[in-house]
Each structure stands twice: as structure tokens, then as C-alpha cells.
Short mmCIF file of C-alpha atoms and ligand atoms in Angstrom, two decimals:
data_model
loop_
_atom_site.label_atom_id
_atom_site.label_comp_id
_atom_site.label_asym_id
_atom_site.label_seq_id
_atom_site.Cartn_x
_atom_site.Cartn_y
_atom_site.Cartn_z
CA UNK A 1 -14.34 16.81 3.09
CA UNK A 2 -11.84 15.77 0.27
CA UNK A 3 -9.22 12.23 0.72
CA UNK A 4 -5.65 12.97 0.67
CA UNK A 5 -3.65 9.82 -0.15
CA UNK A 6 0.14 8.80 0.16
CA UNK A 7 0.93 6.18 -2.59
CA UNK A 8 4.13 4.59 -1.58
CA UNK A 9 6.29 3.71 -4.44
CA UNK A 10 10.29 4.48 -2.73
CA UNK A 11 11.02 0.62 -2.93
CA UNK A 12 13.75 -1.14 -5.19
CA UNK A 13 11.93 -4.49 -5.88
CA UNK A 14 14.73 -6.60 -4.65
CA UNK A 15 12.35 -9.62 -4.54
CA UNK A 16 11.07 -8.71 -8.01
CA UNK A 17 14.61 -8.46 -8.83
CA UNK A 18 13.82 -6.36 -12.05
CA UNK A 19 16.39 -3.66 -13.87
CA UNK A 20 13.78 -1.11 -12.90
CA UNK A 21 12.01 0.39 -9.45
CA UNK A 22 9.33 -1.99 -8.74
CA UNK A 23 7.11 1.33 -8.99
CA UNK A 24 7.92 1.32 -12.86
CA UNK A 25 7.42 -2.06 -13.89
CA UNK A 26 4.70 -2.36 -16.45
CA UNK A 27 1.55 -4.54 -15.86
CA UNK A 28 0.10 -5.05 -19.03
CA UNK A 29 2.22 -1.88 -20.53
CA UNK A 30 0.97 0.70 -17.65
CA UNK A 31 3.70 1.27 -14.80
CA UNK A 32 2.35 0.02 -11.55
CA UNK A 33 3.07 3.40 -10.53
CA UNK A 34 0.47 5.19 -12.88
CA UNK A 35 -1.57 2.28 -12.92
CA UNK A 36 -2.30 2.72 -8.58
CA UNK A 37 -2.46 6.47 -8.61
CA UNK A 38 -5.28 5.83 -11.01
CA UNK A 39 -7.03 3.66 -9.15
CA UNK A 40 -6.92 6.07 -6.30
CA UNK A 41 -8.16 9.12 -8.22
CA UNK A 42 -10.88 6.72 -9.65
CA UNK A 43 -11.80 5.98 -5.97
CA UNK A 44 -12.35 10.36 -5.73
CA UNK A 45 -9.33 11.19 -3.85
CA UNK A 46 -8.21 14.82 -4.07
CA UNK A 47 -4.67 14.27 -3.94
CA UNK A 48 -1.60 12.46 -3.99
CA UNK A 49 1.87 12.69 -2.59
CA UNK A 50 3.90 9.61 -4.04
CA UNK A 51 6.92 8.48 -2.07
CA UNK A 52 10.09 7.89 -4.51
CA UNK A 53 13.48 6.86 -4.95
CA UNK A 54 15.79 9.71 -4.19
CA UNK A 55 17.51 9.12 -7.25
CA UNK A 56 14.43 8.55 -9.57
CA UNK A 57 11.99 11.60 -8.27
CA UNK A 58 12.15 13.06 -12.04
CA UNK A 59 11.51 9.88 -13.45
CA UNK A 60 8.07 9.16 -11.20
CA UNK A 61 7.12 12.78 -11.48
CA UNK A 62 6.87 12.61 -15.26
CA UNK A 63 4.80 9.56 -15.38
CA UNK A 64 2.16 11.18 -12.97
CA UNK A 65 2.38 14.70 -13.31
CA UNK A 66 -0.05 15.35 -14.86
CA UNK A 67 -1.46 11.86 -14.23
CA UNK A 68 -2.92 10.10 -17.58
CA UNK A 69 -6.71 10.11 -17.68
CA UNK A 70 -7.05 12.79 -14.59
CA UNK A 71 -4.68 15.80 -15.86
CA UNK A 72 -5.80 18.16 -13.36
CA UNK A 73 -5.42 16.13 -9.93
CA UNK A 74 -2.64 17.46 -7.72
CA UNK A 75 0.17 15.24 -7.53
CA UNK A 76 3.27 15.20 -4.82
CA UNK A 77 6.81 13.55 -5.86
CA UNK A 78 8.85 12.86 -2.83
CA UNK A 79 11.54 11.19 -1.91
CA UNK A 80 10.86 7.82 0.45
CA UNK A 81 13.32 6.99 3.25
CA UNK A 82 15.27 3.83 4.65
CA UNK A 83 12.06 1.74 5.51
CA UNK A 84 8.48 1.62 4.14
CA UNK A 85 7.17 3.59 7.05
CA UNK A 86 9.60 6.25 6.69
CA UNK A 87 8.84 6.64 3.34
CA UNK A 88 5.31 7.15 4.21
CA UNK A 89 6.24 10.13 7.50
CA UNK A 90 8.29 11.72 4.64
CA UNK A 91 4.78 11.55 2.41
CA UNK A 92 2.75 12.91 5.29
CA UNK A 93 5.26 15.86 5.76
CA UNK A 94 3.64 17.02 2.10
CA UNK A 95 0.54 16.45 2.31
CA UNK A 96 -0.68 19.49 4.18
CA UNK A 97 0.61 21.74 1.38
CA UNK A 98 -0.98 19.43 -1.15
CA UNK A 99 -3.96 20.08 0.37
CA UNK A 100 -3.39 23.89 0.51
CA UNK A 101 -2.59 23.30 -3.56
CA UNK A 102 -6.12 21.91 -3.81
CA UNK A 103 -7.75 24.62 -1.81
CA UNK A 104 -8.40 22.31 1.26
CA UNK A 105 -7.04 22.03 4.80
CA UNK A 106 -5.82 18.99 6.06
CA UNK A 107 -8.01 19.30 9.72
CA UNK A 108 -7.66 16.52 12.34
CA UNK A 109 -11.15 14.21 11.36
CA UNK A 110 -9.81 14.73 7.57
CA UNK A 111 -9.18 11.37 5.77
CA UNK A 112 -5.92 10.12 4.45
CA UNK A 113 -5.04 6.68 2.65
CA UNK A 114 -2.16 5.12 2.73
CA UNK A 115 -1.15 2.60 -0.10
CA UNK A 116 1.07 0.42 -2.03
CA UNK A 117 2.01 0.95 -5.45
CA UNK A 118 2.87 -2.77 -5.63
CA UNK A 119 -0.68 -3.22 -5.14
CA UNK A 120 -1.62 -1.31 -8.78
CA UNK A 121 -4.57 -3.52 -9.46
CA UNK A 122 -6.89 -2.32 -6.05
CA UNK A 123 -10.78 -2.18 -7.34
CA UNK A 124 -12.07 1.84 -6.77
CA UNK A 125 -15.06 0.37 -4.85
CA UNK A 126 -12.69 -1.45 -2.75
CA UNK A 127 -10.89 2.08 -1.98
CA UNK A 128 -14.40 3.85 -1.76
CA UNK A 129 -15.26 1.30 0.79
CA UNK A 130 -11.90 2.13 3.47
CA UNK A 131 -12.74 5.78 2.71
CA UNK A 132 -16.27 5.60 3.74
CA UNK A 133 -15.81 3.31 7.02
CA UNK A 134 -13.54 6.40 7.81
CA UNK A 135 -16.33 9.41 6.90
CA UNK A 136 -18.53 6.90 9.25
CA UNK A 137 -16.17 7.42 12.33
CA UNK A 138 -13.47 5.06 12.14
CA UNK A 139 -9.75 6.13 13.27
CA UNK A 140 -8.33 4.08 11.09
CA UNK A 141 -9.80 0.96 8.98
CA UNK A 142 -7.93 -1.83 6.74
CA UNK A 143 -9.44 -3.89 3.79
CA UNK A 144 -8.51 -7.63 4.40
CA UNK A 145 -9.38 -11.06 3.22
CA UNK A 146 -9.88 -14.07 4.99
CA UNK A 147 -6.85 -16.58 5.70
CA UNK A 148 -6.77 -19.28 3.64
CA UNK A 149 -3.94 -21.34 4.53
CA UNK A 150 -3.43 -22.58 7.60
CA UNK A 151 -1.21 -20.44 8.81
CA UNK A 152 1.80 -22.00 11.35
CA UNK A 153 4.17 -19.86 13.89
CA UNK A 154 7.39 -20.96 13.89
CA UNK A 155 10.83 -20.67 15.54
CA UNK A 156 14.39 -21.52 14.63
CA UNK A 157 16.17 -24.28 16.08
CA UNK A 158 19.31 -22.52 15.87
CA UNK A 159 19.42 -19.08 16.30
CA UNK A 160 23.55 -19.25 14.47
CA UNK A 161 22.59 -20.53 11.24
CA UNK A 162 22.87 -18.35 7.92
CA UNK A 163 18.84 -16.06 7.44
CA UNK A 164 16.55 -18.82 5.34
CA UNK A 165 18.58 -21.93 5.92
CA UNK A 166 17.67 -22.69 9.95
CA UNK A 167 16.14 -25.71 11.05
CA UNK A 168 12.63 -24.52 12.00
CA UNK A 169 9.65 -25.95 14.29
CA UNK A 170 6.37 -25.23 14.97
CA UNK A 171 5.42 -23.70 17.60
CA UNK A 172 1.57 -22.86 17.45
CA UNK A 173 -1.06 -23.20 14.79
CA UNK A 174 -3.07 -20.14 15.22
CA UNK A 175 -6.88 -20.59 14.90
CA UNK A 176 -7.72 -19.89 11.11
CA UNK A 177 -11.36 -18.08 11.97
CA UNK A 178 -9.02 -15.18 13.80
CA UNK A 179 -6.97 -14.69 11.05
CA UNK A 180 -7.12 -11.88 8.20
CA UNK A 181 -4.66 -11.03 5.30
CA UNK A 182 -3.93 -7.25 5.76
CA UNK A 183 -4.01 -5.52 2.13
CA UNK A 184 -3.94 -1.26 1.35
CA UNK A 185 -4.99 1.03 1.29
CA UNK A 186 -5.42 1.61 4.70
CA UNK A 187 -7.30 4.59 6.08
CA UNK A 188 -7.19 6.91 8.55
CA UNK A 189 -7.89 10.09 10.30
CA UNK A 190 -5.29 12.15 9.72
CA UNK A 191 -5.06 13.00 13.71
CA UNK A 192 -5.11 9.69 14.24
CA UNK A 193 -2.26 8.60 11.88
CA UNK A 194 -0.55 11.94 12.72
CA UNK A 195 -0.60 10.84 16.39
CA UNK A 196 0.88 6.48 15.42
CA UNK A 197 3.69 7.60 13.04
CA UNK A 198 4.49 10.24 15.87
CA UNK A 199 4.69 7.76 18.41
CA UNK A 200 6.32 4.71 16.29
CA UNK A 201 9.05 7.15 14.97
CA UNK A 202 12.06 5.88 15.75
CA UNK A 203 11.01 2.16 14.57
CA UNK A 204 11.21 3.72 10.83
CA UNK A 205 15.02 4.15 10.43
CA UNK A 206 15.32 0.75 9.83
CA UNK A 207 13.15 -1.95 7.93
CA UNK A 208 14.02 -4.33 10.78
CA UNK A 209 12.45 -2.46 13.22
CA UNK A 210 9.79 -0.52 11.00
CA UNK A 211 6.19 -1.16 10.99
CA UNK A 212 5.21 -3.21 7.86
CA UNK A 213 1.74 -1.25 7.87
CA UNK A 214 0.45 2.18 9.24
CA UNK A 215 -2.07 0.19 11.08
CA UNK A 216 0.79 -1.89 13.21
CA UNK A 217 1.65 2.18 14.38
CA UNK A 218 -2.51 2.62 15.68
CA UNK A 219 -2.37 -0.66 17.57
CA UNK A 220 0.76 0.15 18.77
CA UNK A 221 0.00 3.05 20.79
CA UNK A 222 -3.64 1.44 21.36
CA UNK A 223 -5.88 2.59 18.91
CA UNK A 224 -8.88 0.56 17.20
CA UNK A 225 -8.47 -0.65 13.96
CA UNK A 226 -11.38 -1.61 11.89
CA UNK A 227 -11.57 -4.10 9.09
CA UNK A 228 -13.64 -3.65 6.20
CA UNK A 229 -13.64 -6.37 3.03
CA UNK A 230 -10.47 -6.18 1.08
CA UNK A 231 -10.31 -7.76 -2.72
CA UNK A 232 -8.28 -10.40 -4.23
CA UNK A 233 -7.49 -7.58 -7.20
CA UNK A 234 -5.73 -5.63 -4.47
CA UNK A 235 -2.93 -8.21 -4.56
CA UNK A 236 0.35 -7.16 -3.56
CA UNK A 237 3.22 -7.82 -6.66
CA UNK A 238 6.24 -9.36 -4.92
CA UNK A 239 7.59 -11.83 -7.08
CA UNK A 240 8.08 -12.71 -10.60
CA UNK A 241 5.85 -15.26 -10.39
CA UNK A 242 2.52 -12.29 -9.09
CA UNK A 243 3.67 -10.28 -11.95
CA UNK A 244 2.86 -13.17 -14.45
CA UNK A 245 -0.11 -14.15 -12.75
CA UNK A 246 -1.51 -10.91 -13.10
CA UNK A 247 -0.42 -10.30 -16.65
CA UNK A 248 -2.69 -13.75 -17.49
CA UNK A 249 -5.41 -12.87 -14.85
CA UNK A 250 -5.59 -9.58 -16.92
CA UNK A 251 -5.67 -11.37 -20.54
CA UNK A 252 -8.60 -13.27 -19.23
CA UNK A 253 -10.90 -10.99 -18.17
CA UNK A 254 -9.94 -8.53 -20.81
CA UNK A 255 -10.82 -11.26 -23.17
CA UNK A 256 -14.18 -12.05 -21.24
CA UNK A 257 -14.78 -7.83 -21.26
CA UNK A 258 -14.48 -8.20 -25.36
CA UNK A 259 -16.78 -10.96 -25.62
CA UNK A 260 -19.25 -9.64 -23.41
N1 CTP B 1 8.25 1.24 -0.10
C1 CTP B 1 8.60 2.58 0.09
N2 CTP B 1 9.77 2.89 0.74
C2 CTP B 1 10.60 1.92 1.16
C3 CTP B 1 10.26 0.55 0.98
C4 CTP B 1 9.05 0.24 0.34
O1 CTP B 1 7.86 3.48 -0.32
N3 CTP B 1 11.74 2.25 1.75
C5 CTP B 1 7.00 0.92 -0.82
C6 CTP B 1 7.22 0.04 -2.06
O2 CTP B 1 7.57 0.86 -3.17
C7 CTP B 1 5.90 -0.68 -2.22
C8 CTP B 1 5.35 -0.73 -0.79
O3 CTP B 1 6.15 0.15 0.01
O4 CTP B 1 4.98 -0.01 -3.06
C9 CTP B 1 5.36 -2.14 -0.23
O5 CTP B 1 6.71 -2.61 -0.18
P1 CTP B 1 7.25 -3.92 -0.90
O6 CTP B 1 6.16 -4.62 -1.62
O7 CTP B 1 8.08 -4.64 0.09
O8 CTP B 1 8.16 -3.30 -2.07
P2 CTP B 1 9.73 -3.20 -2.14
O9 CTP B 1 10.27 -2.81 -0.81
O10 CTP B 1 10.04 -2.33 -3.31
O11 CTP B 1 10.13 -4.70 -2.50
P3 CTP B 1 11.27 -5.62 -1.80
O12 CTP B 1 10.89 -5.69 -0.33
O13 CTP B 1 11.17 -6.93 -2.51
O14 CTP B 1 12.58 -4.90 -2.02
MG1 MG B 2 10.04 -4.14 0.94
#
């Protein structure tokens, strides 16, 4: 049974804070963009639907239709909404006639990813690894990596002061060994994700409220969520300072590659 993926790309960048979507920033001279929807049709998925700026769907659809290196995979432009997860219910509203453009249906055990552009540089094998945890009977599975850092919760001392500037305390150090950092994409049965973005609706209209993942929606409404082992290539770019580090982490092992 084919993969059906929604790439979400609808984002400005505003930590990124460059002239362009983050979507259509270059990493070593391929937009992000191009550069995940690869990765994803690398991985064997049958088609995409890529959520997009209203204002920018021409722009995205001629970088990826067709998409360079796999001319003849079915790909979606649509326009994303006010959070992440509504950009990724107004993805799923295409997908079924995607589907019906490949010659598939889109049936309830079917299996749909959900990723991040931002995260352009996600191994195939890491992909074909959510995808098959899926086709073995999962509801809905995330790659992540083990914590790190040790990670703190904390609270503001006063709830009046200006976002970023508050006094803060601790107020519980979480044990490390529990702990998992949450990277796409994530996968699913479509019933199954059908049935979370169904229930979590109205949390979407705003990125306050919204779900920062599609898994947050499956635990919400008390569904399983299985973990399989993400990659350290499937970093997220948030900042300035990811994009350089992934611009030198590529000049490295591209040079490695050429002297191997
Ligand atoms: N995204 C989306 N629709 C939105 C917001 C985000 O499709 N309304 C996508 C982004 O394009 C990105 C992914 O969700 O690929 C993860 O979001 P994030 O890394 O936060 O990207 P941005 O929202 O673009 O960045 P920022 O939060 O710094 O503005
Ligand atoms: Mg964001």
C-alpha cells in the first residue's frame, strides 16, 4: 500500500529572520523545500501535498512540480493556515485526491507522514524506518533521539513582566532516562491521524493553542505513540546559527565523500 506524505513548508522563518520563506532558503544551493521533498520520495513515498504560504503557492509549486531528480511523483501545493497544525488539516484535506491522482485510495490502515521542511536534511532510511513501524501496526510512530542536556522545568516569578525577560525558577528536573527529542517525520495511520486532527481542531486556529506535533493530537485523545530511532541529520533549521552549522557539517562530509 503506497505512503502519502504532507511536507509542511507554510512558515515565515521569523526566527531565521531571512528575506525569504524559511521553505526557500538554500542549504548548500538546494531550497530546503526541494531538498525535504526529496528526501521523502527517496524514502518511496507516493505522494506529496506541501503546505505553503498563501501568497507564495506559485513560487513552491515551481520548485517541486515536477520535483528535480523524481519528475513523475505527484506533487500537491497548498496553502498552510494560522498555526503549524492547521497547515497540516489543510494538507490532509488534499491528500485523498492526490492519492486518486496516483491511482490509489487513501483507506483507513493507509500510511501518511507528516514532516518539516525545516528539517531538509532527514536520512531516507530514517523515513523508511517511521514508515515501516507503521506497515508493522503502529497508529502512529515518531523518530526521536535521546536527551542530552539536562533538561529543567521552569516557571516565571512574575507572571507581569515583558515574554523572555521574567525572572524564572526551577521547578523540577525531569529524569534524563525518560526523556526523548521529538524530530519528523512522524507517521501515522491515516484513520488514526484523521480521527487526532478531528478531535484537536479547534486548538489549530492559533499557534498558542496549536499542537507543536501531530503526535501531541494522538496522545491527546489517548492514542499510543511509538518511538522508533530518529537521526541527528534530521535536525530541525531554526536559527542562523543551524543553517551555518549545516552548511559546514555538509562541506565536511562532502569533502570526506570525495576523498573516499
Ligand atoms: N509551518 C507551517 N505552517 C505554519 C507554521 C509552520 O506549515 N503556520 C511549518 C514550517 O514551514 C516548518 C514546520 O512547520 O517547516 C516547523 O515550523 P518552524 O520550524 O517553527 O518554522 P517556522 O514557523 O517557519 O519558523 P518560526 O517559528 O521561526 O517563524
Ligand atoms: Mg514556527
Amino acid at each position: 500500500m503506497p505512503t502519502f506524505a504532507v511536507l509542511t513548508a507554510a512558515g515565515s522563518g521569523t526566527r531565521l529572520g531571512a528575506a525569504l520563506p524559511k521553505a526557500l532558503v538554500p542549504v548548500g544551493d538546494v531550497p530546503m523545500l526541494v531538498r525535504a521533498a526529496q528526501g521523502l520520495a527517496d524514502a518511496g513515498v507516493a505522494g506529496i501535498v506541501v503546505t505553503a504560504p498563501a501568497e507564495r503557492i506559485d513560487d513552491f509549486s515551481n520548485l517541486v512540480t515536477p520535483l528535480p531528480g523524481h519528475p513523475d511523483l505527484p506533487v500537491e501545493v497548498v496553502a498552510g493556515g494560522a498555526s503549524r497544525q492547521a497547515s497540516v488539516a489543510a494538507g490532509m484535506a488534499t491528500l485523498p485526491a492526490l492519492a486518486q491522482r496516483c491511482g490509489a485510495t487513501l483507506g483507513d490502515s493507509s500510511v501518511v507522514l507528516v514532516h518539516d521542511a525545516a528539517r531538509c536534511l532527514t536520512p531516507p532510511v530514517m523515513i523508511e524506518r517511521v514508515i515501516a513501524a507503521v506497515k508493522d501496526g503502529c497508529e502512529a510512530v515518531i523518530p526521536a533521539l535521546a536527551v542530552t542536556d539536562t533538561v529543567k522545568q521552569v516557571a516565571s516569578a512574575h507572571s507581569d513582566s515583558p515574554a523572555g525577560t521574567e525572572p524564572r525558577y526551577v521547578v523540577a528536573t525531569p529524569d534524563r532516562s525518560t526523556l526523548v527529542s521529538v524530530q519528523t517525520p512522524q507517521g501515522f495511520r491515516w484513520s488514526t491521524l484523521q480521527a487526532a486532527h478531528e478531535a484537536g481542531r479547534e486548538r489549530g486556529a492559533q499557534e498558542g493553542t496549536a499542537a507543536t506535533d501531530d503526535a501531541g493530537l494522538v496522545e491527546a485523545m489517548g492514542g499510543r505513540v511509538h518511538v522508533v530511532e530518529g537521526d541527528g541529520m534530521a535536525l530541525k533549521i531554526t536559527t542562523t546559527k543551524d543553517l551555518l552549522f549545516v552548511e559546514a557539517m555538509m562541506k565536511v562530509l562532502e569533502r570526506r565523500h570525495n576523498n573516499s
